[in-house]
PDB file of C-alpha atoms (C1' of nucleotides) in Angstrom:
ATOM      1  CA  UNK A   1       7.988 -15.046  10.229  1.00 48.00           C
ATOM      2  CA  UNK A   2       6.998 -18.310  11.675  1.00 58.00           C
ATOM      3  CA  UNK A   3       3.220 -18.786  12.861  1.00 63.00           C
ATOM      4  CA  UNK A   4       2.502 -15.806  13.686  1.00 76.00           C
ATOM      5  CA  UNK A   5      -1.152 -13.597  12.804  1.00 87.00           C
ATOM      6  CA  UNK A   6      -1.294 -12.350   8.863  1.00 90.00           C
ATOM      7  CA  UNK A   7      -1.133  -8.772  10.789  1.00 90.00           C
ATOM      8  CA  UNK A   8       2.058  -9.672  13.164  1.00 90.00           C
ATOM      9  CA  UNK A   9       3.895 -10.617  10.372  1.00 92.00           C
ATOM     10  CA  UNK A  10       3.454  -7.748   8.266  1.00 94.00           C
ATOM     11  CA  UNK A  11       4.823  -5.924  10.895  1.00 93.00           C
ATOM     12  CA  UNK A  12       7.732  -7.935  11.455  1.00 92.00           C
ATOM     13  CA  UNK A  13       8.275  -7.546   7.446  1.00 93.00           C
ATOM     14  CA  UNK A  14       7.915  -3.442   8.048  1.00 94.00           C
ATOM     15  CA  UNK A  15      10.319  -3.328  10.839  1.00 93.00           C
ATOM     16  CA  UNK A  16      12.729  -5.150   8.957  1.00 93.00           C
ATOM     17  CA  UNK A  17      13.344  -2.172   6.090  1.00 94.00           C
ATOM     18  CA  UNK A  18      16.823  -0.821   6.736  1.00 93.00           C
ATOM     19  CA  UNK A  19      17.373   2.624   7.160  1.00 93.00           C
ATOM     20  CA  UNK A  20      17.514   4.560   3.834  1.00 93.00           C
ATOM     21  CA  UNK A  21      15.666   1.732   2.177  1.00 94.00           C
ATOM     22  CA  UNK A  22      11.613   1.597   0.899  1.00 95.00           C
ATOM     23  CA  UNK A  23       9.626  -1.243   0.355  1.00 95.00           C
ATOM     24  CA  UNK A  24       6.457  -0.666  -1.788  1.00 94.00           C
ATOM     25  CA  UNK A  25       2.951  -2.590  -0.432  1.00 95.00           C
ATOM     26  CA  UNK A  26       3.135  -5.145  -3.039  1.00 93.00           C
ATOM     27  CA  UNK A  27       6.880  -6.329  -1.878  1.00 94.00           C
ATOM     28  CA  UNK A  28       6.190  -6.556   2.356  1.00 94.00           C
ATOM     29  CA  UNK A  29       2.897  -8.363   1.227  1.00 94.00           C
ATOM     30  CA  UNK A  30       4.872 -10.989  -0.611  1.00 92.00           C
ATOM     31  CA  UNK A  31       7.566 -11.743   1.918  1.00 92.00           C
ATOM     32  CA  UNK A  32       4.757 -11.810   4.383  1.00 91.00           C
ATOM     33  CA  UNK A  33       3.794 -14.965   2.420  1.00 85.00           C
ATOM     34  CA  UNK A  34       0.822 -13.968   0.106  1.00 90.00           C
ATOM     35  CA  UNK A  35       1.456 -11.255  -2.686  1.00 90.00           C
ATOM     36  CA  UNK A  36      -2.364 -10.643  -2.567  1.00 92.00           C
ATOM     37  CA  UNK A  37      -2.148  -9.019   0.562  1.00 94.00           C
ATOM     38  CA  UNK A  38      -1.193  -5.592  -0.145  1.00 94.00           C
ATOM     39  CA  UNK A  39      -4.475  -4.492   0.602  1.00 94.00           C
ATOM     40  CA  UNK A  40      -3.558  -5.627   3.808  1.00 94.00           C
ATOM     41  CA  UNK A  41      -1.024  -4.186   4.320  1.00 95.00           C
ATOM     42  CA  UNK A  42      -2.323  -0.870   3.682  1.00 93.00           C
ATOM     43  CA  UNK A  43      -4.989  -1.990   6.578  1.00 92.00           C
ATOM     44  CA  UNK A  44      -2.123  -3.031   8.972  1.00 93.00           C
ATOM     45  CA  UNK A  45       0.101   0.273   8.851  1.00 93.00           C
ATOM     46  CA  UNK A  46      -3.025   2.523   8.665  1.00 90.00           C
ATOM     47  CA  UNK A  47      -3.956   0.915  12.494  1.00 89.00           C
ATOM     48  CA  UNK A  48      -0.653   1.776  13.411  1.00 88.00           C
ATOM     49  CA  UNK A  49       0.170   5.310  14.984  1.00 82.00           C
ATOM     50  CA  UNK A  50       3.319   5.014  16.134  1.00 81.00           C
ATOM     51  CA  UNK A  51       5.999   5.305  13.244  1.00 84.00           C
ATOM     52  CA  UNK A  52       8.718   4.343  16.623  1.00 86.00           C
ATOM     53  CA  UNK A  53       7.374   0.659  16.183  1.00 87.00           C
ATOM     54  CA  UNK A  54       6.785   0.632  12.943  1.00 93.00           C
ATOM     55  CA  UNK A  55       8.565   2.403  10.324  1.00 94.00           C
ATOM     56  CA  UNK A  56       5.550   2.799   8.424  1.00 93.00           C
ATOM     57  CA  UNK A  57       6.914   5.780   6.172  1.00 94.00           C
ATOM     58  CA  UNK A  58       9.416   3.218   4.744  1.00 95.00           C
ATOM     59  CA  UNK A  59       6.707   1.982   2.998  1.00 95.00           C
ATOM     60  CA  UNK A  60       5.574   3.202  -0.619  1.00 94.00           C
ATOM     61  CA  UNK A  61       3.328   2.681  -3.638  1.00 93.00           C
ATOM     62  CA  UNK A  62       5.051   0.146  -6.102  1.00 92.00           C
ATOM     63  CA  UNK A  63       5.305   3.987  -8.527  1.00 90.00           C
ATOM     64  CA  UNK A  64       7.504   5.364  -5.227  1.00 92.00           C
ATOM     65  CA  UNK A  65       4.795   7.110  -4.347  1.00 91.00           C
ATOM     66  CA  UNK A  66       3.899   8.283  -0.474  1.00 90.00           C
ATOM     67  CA  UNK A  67       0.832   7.325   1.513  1.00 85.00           C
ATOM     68  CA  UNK A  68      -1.916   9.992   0.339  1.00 76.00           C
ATOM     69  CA  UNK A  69      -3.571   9.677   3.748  1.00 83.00           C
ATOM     70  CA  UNK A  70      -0.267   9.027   5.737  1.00 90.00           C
ATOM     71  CA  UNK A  71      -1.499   9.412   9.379  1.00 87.00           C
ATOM     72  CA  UNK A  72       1.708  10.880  11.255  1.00 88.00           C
ATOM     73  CA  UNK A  73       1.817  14.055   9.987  1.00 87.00           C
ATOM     74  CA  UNK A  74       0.762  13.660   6.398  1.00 86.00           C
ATOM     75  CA  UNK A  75       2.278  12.389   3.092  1.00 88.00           C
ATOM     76  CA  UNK A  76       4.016  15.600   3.291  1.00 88.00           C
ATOM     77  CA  UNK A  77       5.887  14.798   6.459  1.00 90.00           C
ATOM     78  CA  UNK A  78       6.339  11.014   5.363  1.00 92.00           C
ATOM     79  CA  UNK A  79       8.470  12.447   2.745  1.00 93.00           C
ATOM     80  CA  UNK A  80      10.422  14.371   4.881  1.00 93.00           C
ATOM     81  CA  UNK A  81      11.063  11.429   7.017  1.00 93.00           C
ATOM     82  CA  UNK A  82      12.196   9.998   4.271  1.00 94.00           C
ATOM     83  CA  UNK A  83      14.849  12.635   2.692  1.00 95.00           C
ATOM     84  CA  UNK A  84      16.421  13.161   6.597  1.00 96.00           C
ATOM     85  CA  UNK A  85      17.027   9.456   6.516  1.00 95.00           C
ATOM     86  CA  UNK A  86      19.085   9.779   2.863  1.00 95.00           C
ATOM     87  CA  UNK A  87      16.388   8.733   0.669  1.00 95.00           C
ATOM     88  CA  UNK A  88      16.776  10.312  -2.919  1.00 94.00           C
ATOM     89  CA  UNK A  89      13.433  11.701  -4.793  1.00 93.00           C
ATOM     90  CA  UNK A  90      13.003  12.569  -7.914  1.00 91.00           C
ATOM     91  CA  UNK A  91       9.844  14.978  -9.180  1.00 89.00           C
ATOM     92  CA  UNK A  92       7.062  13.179 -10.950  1.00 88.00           C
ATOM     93  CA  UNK A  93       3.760  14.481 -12.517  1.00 82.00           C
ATOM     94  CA  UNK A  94       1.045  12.635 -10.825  1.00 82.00           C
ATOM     95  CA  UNK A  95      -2.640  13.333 -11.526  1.00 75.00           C
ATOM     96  CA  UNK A  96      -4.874  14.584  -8.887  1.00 69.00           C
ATOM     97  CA  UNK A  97      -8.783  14.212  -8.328  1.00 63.00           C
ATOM     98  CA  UNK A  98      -9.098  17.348 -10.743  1.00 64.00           C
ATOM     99  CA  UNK A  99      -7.182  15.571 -13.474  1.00 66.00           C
ATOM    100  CA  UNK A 100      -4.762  18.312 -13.106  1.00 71.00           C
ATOM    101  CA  UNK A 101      -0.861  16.751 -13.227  1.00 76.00           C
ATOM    102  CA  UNK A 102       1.019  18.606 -10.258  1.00 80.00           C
ATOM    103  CA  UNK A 103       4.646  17.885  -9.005  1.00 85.00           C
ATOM    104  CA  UNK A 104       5.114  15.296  -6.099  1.00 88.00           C
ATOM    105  CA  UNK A 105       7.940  13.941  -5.076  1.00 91.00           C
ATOM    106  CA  UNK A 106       8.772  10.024  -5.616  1.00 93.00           C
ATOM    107  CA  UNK A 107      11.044   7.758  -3.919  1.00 94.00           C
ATOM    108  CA  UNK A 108      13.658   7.034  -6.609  1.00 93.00           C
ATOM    109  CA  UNK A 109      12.838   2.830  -6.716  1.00 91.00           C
ATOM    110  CA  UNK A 110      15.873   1.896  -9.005  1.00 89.00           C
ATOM    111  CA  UNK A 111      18.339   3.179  -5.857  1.00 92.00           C
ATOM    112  CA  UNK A 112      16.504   2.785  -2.581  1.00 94.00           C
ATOM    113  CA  UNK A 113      13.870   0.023  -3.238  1.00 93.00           C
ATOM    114  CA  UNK A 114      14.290  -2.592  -0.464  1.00 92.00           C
ATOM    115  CA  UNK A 115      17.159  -5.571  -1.530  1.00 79.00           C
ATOM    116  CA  UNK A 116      15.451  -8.000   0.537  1.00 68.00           C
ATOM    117  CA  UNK A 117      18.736  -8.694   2.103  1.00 54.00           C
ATOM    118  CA  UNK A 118      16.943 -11.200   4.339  1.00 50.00           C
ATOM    119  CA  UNK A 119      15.939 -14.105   1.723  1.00 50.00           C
TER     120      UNK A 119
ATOM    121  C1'  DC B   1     -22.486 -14.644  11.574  1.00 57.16           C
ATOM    122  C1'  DA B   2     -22.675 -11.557   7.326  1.00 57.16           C
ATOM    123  C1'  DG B   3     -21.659  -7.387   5.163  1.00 57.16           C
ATOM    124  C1'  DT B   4     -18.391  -3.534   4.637  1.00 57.16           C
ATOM    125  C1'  DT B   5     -14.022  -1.564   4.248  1.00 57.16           C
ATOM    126  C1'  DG B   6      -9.258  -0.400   3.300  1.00 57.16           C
ATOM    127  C1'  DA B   7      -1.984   3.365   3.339  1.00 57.16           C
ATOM    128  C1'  DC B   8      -3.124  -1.293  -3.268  1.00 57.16           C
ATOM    129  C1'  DG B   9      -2.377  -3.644  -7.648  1.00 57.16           C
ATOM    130  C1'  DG B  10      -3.424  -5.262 -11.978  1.00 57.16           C
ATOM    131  C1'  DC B  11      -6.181  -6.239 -15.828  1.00 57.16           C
ATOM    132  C1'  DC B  12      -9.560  -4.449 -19.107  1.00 57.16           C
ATOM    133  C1'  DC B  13     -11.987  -1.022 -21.850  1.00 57.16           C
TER     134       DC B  13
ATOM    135  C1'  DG C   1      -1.881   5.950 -22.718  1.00 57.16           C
ATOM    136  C1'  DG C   2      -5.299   7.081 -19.062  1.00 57.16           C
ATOM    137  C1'  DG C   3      -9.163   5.966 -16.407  1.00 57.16           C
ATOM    138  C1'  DG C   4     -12.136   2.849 -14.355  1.00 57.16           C
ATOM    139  C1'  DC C   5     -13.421  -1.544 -12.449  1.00 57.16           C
ATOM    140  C1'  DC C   6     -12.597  -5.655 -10.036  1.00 57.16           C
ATOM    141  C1'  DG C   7     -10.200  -8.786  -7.071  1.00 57.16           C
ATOM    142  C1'  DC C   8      -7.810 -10.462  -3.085  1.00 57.16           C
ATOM    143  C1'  DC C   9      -7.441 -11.214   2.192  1.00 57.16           C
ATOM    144  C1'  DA C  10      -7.938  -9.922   6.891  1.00 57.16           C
ATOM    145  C1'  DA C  11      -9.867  -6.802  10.298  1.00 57.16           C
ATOM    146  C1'  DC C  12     -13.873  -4.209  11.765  1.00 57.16           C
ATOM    147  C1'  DT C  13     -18.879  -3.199  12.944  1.00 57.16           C
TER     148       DT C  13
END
DNA sequence: CAGTTGACGGCCC
DNA sequence: GGGGCCGCCAACT
């Protein structure tokens, strides 16, 4: 990703997931170069809007876990995104701001975490 | 130019 | 084991 901006590059890293593939924040911050940048990362996709240049909803917690302020169309719709593209889930109990453990869905890591077929 | 922030992650209590 | 705090880097105001 050459000598580009810390920002361009993330983006190249993003548009780089294949289809039915995720790539958690840690993973696109470390082939960016730096594995510190995950914050970000989380900066970089929350400028973008448009999911057509970036396939920001390919991108998940290091747990599997969606975007809780996903812009296009909420963490709700970023998981739907997801399932059309073949992406499996699996139902985990995740705490919320009321300590209360409700059901959200996951990406399944073991089968759909990014191989980083590029390195 | 300096302080704040932010789609996170990890270590510590 | 869960919750809270801190750190890290770049963009933003």
């Amino acid at each position: 990703m050459e000598n580009k901006n810390t920002y361009q590059k993330i983006y190249e890293v993003v548009k780089q997931i294949p289809k039915g593939k995720v790539a958690s924040y840690s993973l696109v911050a470390r082939l960016v170069g730096n594995s510190k940048l995950t914050r970000v990362v989380g900066y970089a996709l929350h400028q973008n809007k448009d999911n057509k240049i970036v396939p920001c909803h390919r991108v998940v917690t290091k747990d599997g876990y969606v975007s809780d302020a996903f812009i296009f169309g909420g963490a709700n719709k970023q998981v739907e995104l997801l399932k059309s593209e073949g992406i499996k889930f699996i139902k985990k109990l995740k705490k919320d701001k009321n300590k209360k453990e409700k059901e959200v869905e996951a990406v399944d890591m073991k089968e759909h975490l990014w191989d980083r077929i590029c390195w």
